[in-house]
Short mmCIF file of C-alpha atoms in Angstrom, two decimals:
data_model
loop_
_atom_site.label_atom_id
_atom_site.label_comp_id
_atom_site.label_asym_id
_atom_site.label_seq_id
_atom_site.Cartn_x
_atom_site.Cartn_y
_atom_site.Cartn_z
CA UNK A 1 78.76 68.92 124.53
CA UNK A 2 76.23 66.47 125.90
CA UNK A 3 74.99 65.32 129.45
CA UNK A 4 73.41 61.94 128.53
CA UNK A 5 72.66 60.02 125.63
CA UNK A 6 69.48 57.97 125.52
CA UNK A 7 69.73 55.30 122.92
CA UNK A 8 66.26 53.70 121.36
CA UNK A 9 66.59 49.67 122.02
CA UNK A 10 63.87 47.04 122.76
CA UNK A 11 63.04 47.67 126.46
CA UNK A 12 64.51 51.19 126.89
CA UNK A 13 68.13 51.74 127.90
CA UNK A 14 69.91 54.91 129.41
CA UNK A 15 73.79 55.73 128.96
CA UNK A 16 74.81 58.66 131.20
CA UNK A 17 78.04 59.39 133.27
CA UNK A 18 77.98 56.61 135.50
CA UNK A 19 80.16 53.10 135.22
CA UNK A 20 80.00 51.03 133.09
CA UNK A 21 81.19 46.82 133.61
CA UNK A 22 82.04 45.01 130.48
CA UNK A 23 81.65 41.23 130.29
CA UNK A 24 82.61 39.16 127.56
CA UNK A 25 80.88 39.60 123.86
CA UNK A 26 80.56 43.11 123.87
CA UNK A 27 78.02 43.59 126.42
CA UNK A 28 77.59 44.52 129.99
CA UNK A 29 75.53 46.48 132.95
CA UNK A 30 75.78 49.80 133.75
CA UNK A 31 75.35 50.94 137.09
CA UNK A 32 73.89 53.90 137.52
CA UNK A 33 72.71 56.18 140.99
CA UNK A 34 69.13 54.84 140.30
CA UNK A 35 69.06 51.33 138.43
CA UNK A 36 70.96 48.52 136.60
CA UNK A 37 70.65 48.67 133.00
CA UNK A 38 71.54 46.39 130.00
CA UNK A 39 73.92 47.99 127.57
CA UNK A 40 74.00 47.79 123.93
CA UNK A 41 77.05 46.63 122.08
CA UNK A 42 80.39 48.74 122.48
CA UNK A 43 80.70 50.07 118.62
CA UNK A 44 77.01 51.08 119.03
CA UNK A 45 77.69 52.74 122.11
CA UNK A 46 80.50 55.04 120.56
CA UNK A 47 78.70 55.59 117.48
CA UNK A 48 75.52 57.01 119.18
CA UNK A 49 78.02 59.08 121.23
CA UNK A 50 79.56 60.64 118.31
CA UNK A 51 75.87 61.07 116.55
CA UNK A 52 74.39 62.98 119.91
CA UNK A 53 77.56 64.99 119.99
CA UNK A 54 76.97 66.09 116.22
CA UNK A 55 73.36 66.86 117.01
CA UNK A 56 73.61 68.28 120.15
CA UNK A 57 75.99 71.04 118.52
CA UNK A 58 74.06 71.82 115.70
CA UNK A 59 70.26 71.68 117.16
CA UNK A 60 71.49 73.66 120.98
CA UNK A 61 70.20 76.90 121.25
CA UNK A 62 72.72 79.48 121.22
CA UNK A 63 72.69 82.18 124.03
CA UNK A 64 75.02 84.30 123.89
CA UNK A 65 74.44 86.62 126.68
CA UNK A 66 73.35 83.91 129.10
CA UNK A 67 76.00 82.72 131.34
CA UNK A 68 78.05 80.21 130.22
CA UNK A 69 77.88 76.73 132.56
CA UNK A 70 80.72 74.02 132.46
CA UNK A 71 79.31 70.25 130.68
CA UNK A 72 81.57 67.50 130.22
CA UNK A 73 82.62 67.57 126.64
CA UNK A 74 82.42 64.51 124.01
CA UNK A 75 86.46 63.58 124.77
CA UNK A 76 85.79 63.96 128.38
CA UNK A 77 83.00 61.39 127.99
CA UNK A 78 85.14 59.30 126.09
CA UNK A 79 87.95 59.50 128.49
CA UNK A 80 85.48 58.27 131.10
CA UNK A 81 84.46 55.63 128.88
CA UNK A 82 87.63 54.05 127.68
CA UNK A 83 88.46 53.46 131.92
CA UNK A 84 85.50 51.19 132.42
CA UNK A 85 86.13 49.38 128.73
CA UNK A 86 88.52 46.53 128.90
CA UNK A 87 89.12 46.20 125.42
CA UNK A 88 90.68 50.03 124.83
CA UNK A 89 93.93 48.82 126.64
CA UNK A 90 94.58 45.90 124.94
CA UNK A 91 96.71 45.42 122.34
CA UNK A 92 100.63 45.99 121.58
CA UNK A 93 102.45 49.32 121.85
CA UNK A 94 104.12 50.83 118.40
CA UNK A 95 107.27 49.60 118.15
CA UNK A 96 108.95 52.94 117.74
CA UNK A 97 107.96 54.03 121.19
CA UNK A 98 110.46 51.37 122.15
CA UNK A 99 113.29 52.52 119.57
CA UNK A 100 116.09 54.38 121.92
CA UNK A 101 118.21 56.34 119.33
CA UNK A 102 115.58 57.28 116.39
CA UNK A 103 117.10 58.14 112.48
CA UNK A 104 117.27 61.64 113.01
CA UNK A 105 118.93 61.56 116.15
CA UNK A 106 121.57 59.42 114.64
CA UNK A 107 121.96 62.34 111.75
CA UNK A 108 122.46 65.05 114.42
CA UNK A 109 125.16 63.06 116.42
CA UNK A 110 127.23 61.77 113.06
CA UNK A 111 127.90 65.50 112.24
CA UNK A 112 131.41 66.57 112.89
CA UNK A 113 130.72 69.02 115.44
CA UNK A 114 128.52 66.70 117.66
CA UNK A 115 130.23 65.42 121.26
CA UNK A 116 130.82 61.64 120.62
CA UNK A 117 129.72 59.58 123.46
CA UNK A 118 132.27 57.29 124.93
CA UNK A 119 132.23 55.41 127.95
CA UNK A 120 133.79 57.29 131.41
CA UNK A 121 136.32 55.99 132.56
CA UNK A 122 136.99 55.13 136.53
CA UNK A 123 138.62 57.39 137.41
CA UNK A 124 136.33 60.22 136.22
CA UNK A 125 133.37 58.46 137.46
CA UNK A 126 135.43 58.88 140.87
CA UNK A 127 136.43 62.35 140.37
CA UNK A 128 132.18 63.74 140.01
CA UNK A 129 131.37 61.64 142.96
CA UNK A 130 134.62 63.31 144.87
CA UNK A 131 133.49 66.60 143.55
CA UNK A 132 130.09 65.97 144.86
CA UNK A 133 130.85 64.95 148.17
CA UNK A 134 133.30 68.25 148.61
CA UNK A 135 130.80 70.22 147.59
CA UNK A 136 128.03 68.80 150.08
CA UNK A 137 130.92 68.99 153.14
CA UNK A 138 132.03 72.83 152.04
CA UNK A 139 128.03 73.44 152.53
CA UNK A 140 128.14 71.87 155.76
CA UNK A 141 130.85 73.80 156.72
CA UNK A 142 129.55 77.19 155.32
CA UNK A 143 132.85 77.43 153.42
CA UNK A 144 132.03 81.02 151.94
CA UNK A 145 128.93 82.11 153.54
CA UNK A 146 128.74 85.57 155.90
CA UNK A 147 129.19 83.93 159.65
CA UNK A 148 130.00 85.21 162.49
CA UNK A 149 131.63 88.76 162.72
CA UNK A 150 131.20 89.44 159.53
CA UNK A 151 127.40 89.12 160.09
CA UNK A 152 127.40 91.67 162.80
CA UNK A 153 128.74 93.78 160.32
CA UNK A 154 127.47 93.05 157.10
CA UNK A 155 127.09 96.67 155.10
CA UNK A 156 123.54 95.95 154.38
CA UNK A 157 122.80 96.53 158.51
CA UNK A 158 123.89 100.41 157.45
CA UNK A 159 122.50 103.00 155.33
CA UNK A 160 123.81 104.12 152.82
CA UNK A 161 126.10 107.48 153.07
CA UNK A 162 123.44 109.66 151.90
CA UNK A 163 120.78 108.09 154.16
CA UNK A 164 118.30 105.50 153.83
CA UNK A 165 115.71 107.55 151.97
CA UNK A 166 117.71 109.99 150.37
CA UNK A 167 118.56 109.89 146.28
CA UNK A 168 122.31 109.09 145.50
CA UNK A 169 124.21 109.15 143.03
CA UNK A 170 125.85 105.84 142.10
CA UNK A 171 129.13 105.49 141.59
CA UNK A 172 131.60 102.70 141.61
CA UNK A 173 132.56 103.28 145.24
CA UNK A 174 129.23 103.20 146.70
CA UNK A 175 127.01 101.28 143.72
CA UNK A 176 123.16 100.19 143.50
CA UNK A 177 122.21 97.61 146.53
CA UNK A 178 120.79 94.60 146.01
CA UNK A 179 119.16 92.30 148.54
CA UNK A 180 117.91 88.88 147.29
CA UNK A 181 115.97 86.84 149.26
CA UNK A 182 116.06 82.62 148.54
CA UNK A 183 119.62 81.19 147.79
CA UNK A 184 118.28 78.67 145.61
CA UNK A 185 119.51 77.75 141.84
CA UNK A 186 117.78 80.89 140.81
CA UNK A 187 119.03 83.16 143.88
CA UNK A 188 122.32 82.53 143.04
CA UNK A 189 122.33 83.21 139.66
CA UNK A 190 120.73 86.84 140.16
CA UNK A 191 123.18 87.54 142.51
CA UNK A 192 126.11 86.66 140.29
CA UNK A 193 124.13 88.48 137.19
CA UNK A 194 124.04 91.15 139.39
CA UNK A 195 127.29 91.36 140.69
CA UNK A 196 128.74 91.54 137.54
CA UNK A 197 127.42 94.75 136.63
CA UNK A 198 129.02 96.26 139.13
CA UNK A 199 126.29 95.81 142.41
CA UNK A 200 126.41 95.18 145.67
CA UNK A 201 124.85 92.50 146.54
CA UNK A 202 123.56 90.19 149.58
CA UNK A 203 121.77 87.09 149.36
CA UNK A 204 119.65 85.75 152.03
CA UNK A 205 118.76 81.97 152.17
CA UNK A 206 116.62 80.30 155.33
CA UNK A 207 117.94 77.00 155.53
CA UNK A 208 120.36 76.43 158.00
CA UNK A 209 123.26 74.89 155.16
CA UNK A 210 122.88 73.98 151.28
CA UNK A 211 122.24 69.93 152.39
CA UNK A 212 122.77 68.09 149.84
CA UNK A 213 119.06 66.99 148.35
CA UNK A 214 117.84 66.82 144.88
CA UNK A 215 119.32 64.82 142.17
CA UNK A 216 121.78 66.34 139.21
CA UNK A 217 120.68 69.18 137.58
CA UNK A 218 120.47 69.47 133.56
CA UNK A 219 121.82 72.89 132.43
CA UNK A 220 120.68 73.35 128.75
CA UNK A 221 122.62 74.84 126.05
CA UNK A 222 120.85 78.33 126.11
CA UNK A 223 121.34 78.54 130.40
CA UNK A 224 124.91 77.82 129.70
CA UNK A 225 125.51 80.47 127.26
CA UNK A 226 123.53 82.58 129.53
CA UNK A 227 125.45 81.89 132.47
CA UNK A 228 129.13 82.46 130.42
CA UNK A 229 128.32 85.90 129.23
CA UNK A 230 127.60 86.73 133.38
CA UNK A 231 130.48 84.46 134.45
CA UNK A 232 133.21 82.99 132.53
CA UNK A 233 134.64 81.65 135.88
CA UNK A 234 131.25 79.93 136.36
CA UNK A 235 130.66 78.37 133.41
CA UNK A 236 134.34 76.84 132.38
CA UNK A 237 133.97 75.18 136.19
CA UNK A 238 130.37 74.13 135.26
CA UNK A 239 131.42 72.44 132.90
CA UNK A 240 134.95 70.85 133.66
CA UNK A 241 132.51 69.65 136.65
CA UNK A 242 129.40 68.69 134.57
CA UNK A 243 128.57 65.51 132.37
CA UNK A 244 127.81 66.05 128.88
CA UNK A 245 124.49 64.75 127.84
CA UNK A 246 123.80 66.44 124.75
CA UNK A 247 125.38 63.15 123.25
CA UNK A 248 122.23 61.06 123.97
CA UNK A 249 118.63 60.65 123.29
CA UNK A 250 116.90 62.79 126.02
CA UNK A 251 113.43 62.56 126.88
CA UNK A 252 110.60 60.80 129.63
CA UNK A 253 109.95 57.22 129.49
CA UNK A 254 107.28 55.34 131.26
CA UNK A 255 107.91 52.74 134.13
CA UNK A 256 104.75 51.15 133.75
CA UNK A 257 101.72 49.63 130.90
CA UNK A 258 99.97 52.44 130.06
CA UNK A 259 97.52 53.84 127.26
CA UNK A 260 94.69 53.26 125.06
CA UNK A 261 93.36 52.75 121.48
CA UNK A 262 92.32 56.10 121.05
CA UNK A 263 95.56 57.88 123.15
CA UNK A 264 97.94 55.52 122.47
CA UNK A 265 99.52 52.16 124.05
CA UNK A 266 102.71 52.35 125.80
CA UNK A 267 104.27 49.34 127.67
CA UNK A 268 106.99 49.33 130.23
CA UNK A 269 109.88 51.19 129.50
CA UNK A 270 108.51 53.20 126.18
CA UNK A 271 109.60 56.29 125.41
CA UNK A 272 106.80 58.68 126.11
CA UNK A 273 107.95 61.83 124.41
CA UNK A 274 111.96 62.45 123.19
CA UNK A 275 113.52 66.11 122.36
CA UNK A 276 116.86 67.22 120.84
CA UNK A 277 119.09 68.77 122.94
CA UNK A 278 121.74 68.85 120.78
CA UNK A 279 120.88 70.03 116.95
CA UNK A 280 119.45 73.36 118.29
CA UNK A 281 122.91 73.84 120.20
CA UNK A 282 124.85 73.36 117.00
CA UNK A 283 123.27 75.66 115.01
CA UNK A 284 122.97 78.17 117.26
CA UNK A 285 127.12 77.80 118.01
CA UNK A 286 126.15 76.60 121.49
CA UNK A 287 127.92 74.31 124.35
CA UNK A 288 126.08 71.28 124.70
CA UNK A 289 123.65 70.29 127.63
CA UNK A 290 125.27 69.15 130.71
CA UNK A 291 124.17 67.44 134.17
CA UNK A 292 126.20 68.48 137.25
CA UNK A 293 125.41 67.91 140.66
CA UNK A 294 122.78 70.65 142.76
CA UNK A 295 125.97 70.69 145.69
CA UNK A 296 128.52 71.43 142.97
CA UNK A 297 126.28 73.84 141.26
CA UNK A 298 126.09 76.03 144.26
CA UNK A 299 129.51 75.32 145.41
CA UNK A 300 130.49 77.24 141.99
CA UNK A 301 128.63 79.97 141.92
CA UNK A 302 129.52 80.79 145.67
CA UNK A 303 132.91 80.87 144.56
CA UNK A 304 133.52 81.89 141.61
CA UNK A 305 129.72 84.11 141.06
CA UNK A 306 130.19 86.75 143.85
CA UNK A 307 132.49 87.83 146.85
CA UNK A 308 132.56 85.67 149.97
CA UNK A 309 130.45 86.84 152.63
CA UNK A 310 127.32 87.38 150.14
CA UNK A 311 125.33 84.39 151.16
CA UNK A 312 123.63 84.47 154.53
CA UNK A 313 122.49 81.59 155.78
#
């Protein structure tokens, strides 16, 4: 790691961690806390960064008992660089970063076994957006959540029989208790877990209602299997509700120009990174990925995951 480079030219010039403005033919001023320099060429300048970087590890003294102290390393230097040097950015993007369905992908989703992506009809475009907006209104309503009497006499205000500190035997009449506080995604898949081994269960959730926020929620292959073996109800309902998206190319894009020579160009639109969703499912024997709706997702579990009255609001 190095702290500053000082480069041997005609009339003495100093590169160190300050900015550096490039004009036209490879030359420019750096402005620095103390003066205005003239800076050498830009392969010149990388080259004597990569030489001080070579020496600097191989001539440092080593202490390995003294306390080590944090110095910006050679790719942090060059990340600092390549902002204030025009010329990085330039240039054209690969061309596969812009490819949408890849070779391999088109392998995966040819195999027999592999959902074949057709386009949805009206009517059940119509039927998730009904679904949704049920869901959302049963929230509102509180459709299944402990109100009213049946808060003032929810079982977890008592003891149990034996007493609240006492040891107990469980049985199937008077099972382990389980309080769960948040009745988020996460909440309400514990408490269904839990309920079906046999527990009693409350969840506790501090929003007022499940509003409606947050966009559809992607339930991999390996959640859905998950959430089968601790609810059959759940997951056939997840996904009669749910849109199947292992069929697709899934991954992040960029929505701007982005990049470098040295970490890559990306233009608008460019695939930044894709995965498979949908070869790991098929060889494991799994359902494939599907999106459903955050509203529907909890109006599911709080009906088919646990008793009514287990969510308190």
């Amino acid at each position: 790691a190095i702290q500053a480079v000082a480069v041997p030219k005609a009339g003495g010039s100093h590169i160190c961690c300050c900015v550096a403005h490039t004009s036209a033919g490879g030359r420019g001023t750096l402005t620095c806390r103390r003066r205005s320099l003239t800076m050498i060429s830009r392969p010149t300048l990388l080259a004597a960064i990569a030489t001080a970087s070579v020496v600097s590890a191989l001539v440092a003294p080593r202490a390995p008992t003294a306390p080590l102290t944090a110095r910006p390393a050679v790719a942090d230097l060059l990340r600092d660089a390549k902002l204030d040097i025009p010329w990085l950015a330039e240039g054209d993007a690969p061309p596969e970063n812009k490819i949408n369905t890849p070779d391999s992908a088109k392998r995966i989703f040819a195999q027999d076994n592999a959902p074949k992506r057709v386009a949805e009809p009206q009517d059940r475009v119509q039927a998730v957006r009904d679904r949704a907006a049920t869901a959302a209104a049963d929230a509102a309503a509180l459709r299944g959540m402990l109100t009213g009497d049946a808060d003032a006499t929810a079982w977890w205000r008592s003891p149990p029989p034996s007493g609240a500190h006492a040891e107990r035997e469980l049985t199937t009449e008077e099972p382990m208790r389980v309080l769960i506080a948040g009745g988020g995604l996460a909440g309400l898949v514990a408490a269904a877990a839990c309920h079906s081994k046999g527990m009693k269960v409350a969840l506790f959730e501090q929003a007022s209602s499940y509003a409606p926020y947050g966009g559809p929620i992607q339930i991999q292959s390996n959640a859905l299997r998950a959430i089968e073996r601790i609810s059959p109800a759940v997951y056939e309902d997840l996904v009669a509700a749910g849109t199947c998206t292992a069929d697709r190319v899934s991954g992040l894009k960029i929505g701007y120009k982005r990049g470098n020579k040295l970490a890559g160009l990306y233009d608008k639109g460019d695939w930044l990174v894709r995965f498979d969703t949908l070869g790991p499912a098929l060889e494991a024997g799994l359902p494939p990925t599907v999106v459903v709706d955050r509203p529907v997702i909890q109006q599911i579990f709080v009906k088919h995951g646990f008793p009514a009255d287990t969510v308190r609001i």
